[in-house]
mmCIF file of C-alpha atoms in Angstrom:
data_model
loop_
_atom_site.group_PDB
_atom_site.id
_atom_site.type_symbol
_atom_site.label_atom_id
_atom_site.label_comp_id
_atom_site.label_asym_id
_atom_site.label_seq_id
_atom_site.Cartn_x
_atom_site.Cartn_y
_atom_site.Cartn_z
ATOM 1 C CA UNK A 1 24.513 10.978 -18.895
ATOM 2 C CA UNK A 2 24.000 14.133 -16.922
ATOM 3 C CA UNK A 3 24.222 13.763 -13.294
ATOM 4 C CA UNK A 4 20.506 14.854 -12.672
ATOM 5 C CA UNK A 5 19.638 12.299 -14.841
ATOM 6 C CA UNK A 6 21.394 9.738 -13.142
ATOM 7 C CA UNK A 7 19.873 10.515 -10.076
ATOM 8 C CA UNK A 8 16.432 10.627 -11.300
ATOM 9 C CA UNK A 9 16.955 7.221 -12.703
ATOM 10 C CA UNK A 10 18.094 5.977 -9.167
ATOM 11 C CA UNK A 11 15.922 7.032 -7.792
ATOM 12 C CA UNK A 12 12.828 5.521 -10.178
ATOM 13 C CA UNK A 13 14.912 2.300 -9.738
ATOM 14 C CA UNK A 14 15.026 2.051 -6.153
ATOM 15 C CA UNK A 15 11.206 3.544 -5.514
ATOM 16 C CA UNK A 16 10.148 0.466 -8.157
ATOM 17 C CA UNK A 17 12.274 -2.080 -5.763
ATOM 18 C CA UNK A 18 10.491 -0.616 -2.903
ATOM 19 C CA UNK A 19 7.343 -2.376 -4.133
ATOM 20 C CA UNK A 20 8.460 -5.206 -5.817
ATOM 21 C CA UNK A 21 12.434 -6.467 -5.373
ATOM 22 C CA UNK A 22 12.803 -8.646 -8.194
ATOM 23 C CA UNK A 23 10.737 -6.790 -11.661
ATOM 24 C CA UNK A 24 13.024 -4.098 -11.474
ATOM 25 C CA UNK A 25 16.475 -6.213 -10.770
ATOM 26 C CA UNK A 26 14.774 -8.723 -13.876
ATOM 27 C CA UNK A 27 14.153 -5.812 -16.257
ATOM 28 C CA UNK A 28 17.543 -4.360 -15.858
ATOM 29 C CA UNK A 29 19.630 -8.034 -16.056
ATOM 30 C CA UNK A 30 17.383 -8.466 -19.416
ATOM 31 C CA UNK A 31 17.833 -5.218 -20.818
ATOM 32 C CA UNK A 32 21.731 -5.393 -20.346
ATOM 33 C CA UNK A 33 21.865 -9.243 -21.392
ATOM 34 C CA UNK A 34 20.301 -8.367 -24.644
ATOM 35 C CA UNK A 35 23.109 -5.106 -25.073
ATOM 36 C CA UNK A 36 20.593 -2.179 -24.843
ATOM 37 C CA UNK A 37 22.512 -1.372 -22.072
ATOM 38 C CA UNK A 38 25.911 -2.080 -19.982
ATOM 39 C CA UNK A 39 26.148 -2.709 -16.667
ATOM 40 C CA UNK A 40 28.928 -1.926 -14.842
ATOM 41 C CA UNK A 41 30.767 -4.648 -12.848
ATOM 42 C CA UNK A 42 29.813 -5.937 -10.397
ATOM 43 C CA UNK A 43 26.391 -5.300 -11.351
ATOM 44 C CA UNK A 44 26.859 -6.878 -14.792
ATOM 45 C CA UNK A 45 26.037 -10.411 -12.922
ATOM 46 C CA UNK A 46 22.395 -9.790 -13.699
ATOM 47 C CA UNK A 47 22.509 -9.764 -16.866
ATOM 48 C CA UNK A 48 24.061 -13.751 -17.130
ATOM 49 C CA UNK A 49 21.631 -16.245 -17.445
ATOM 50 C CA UNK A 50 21.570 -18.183 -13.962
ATOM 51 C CA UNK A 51 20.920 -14.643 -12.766
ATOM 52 C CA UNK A 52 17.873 -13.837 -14.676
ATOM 53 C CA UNK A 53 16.276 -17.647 -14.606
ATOM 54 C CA UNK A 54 16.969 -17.030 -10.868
ATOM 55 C CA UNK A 55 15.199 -13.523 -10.905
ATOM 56 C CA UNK A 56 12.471 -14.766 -12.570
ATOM 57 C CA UNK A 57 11.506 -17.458 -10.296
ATOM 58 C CA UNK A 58 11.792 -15.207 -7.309
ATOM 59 C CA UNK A 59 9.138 -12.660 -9.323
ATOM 60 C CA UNK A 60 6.870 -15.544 -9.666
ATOM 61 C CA UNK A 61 6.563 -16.452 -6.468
ATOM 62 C CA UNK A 62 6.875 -13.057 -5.182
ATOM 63 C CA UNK A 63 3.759 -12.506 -7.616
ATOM 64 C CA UNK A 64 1.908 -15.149 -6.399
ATOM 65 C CA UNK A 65 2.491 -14.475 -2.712
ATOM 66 C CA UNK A 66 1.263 -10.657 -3.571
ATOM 67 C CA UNK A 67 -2.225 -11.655 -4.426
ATOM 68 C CA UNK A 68 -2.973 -13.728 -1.575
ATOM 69 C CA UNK A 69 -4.242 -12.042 2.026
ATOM 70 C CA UNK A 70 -2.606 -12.509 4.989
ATOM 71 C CA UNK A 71 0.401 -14.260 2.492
ATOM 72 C CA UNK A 72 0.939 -10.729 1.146
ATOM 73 C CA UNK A 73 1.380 -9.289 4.570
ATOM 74 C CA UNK A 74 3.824 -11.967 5.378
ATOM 75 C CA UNK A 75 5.749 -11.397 1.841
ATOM 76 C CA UNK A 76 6.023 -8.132 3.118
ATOM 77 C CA UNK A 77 8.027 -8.874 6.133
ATOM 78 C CA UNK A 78 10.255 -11.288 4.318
ATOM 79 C CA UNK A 79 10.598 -8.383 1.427
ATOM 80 C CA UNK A 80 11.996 -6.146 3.843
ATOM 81 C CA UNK A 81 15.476 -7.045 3.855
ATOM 82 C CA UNK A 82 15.434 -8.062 -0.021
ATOM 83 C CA UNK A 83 13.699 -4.790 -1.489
ATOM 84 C CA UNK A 84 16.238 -2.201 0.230
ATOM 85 C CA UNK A 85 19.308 -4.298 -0.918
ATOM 86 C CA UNK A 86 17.439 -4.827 -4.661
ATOM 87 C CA UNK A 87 16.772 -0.686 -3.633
ATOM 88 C CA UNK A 88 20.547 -0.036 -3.248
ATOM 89 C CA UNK A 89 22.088 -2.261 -6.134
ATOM 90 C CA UNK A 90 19.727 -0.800 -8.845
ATOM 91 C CA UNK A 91 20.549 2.942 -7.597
ATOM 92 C CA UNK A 92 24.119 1.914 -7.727
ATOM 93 C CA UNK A 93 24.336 0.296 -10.519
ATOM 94 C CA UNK A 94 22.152 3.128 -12.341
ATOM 95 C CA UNK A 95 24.300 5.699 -10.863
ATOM 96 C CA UNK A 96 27.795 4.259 -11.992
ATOM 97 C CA UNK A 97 29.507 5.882 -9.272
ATOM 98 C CA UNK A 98 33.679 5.802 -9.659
ATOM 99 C CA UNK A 99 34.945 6.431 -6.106
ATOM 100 C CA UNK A 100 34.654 4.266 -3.208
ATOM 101 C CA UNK A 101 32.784 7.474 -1.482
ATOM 102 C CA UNK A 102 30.242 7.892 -4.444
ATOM 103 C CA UNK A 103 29.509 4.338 -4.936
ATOM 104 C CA UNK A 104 28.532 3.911 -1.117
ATOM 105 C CA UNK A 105 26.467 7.259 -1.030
ATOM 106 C CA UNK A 106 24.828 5.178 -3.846
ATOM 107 C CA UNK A 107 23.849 2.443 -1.996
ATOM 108 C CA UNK A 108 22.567 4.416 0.988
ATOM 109 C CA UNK A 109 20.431 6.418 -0.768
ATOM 110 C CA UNK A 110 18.893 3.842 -3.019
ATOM 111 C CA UNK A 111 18.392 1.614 0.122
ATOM 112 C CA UNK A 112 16.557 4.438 1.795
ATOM 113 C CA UNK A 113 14.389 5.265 -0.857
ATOM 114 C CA UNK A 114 13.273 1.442 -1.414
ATOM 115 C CA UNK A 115 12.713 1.026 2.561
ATOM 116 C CA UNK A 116 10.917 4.461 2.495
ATOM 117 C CA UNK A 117 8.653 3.076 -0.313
ATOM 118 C CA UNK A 118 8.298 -0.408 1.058
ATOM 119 C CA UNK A 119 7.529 0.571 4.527
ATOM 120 C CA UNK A 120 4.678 2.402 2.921
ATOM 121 C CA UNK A 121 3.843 -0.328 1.082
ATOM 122 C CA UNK A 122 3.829 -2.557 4.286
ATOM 123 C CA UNK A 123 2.078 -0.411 6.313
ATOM 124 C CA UNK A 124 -1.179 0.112 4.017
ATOM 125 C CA UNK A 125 -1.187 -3.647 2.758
ATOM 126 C CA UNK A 126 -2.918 -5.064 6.209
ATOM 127 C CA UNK A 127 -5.341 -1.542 6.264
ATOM 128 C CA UNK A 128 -6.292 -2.373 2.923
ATOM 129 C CA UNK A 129 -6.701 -6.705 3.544
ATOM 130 C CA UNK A 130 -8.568 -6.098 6.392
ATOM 131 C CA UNK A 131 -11.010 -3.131 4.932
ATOM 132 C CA UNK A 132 -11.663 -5.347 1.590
ATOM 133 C CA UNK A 133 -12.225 -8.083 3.432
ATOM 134 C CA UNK A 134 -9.412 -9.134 1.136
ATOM 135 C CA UNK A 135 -10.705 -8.512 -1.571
ATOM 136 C CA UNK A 136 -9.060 -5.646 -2.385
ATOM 137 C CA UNK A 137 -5.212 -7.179 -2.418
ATOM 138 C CA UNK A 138 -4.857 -8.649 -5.688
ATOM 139 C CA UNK A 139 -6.366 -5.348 -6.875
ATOM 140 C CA UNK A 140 -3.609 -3.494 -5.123
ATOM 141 C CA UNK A 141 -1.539 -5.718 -5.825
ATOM 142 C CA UNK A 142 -1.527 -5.349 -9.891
ATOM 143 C CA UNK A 143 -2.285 -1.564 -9.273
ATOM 144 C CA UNK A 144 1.719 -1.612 -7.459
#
């Protein structure tokens, strides 16, 4: 794949583990277990089965957590370790890098991009609970 392309996909990858750490990790570990796509070791672990039953749980309850006020802000702060590293693996993994140099440029910039997005995220989830009366955050919530 062209380098641009690569990139671009990175990129999408780590913006989508921004907002949420585990749909993107889950989609990827289920689209290489079923062999629409290969994952490059050591990123290949996602697509064995503890790995995905383990994803899955941790979307669940990450789901659940998202729709609840106050919870959601709180999700938040415990998301921001887990969505830059989910950030940085996916843009890694997506980029395929072969040098040591390339593969940790990877994982900076896809851990940037998914703090850049999360920290947005973060920031307008409390604006938006307290606004709605929180109403509004399983609306946002499904909208992310």
């Amino acid at each position: 794949m062209e380098s641009s392309a690569l990139l671009l996909t990175g990129i999408g990858l780590a913006s989508a583990a921004g907002l949420n750490a585990y749909i993107p990790m889950l989609i990827a570990g289920l689209l290489a277990h079923f062999e629409v796509f290969t994952l490059a070791p050591p990123y290949d672990v996602l697509a064995s089965t503890p790995a995905l039953v383990i994803l899955a749980v941790l979307l669940a309850v990450e789901v659940l957590a998202d729709k609840i006020p106050a919870v959601d802000s709180i999700n938040d702060v415990v998301q921001t370790l887990m969505r830059p590293a989910s950030g940085a693996v996916l843009f890694a993994a997506a980029f395929g890098a072969d040098s040591t140099w390339t593969q940790a440029a990877a994982l900076i910039a896809g851990m940037v991009t998914a703090v850049t997005v999360h920290g947005a995220k973060a920031a307008a989830r409390p604006v938006v609970n307290v606004s709605t009366g929180g109403v509004g955050a399983p609306v946002v919530s499904t909208v992310e």
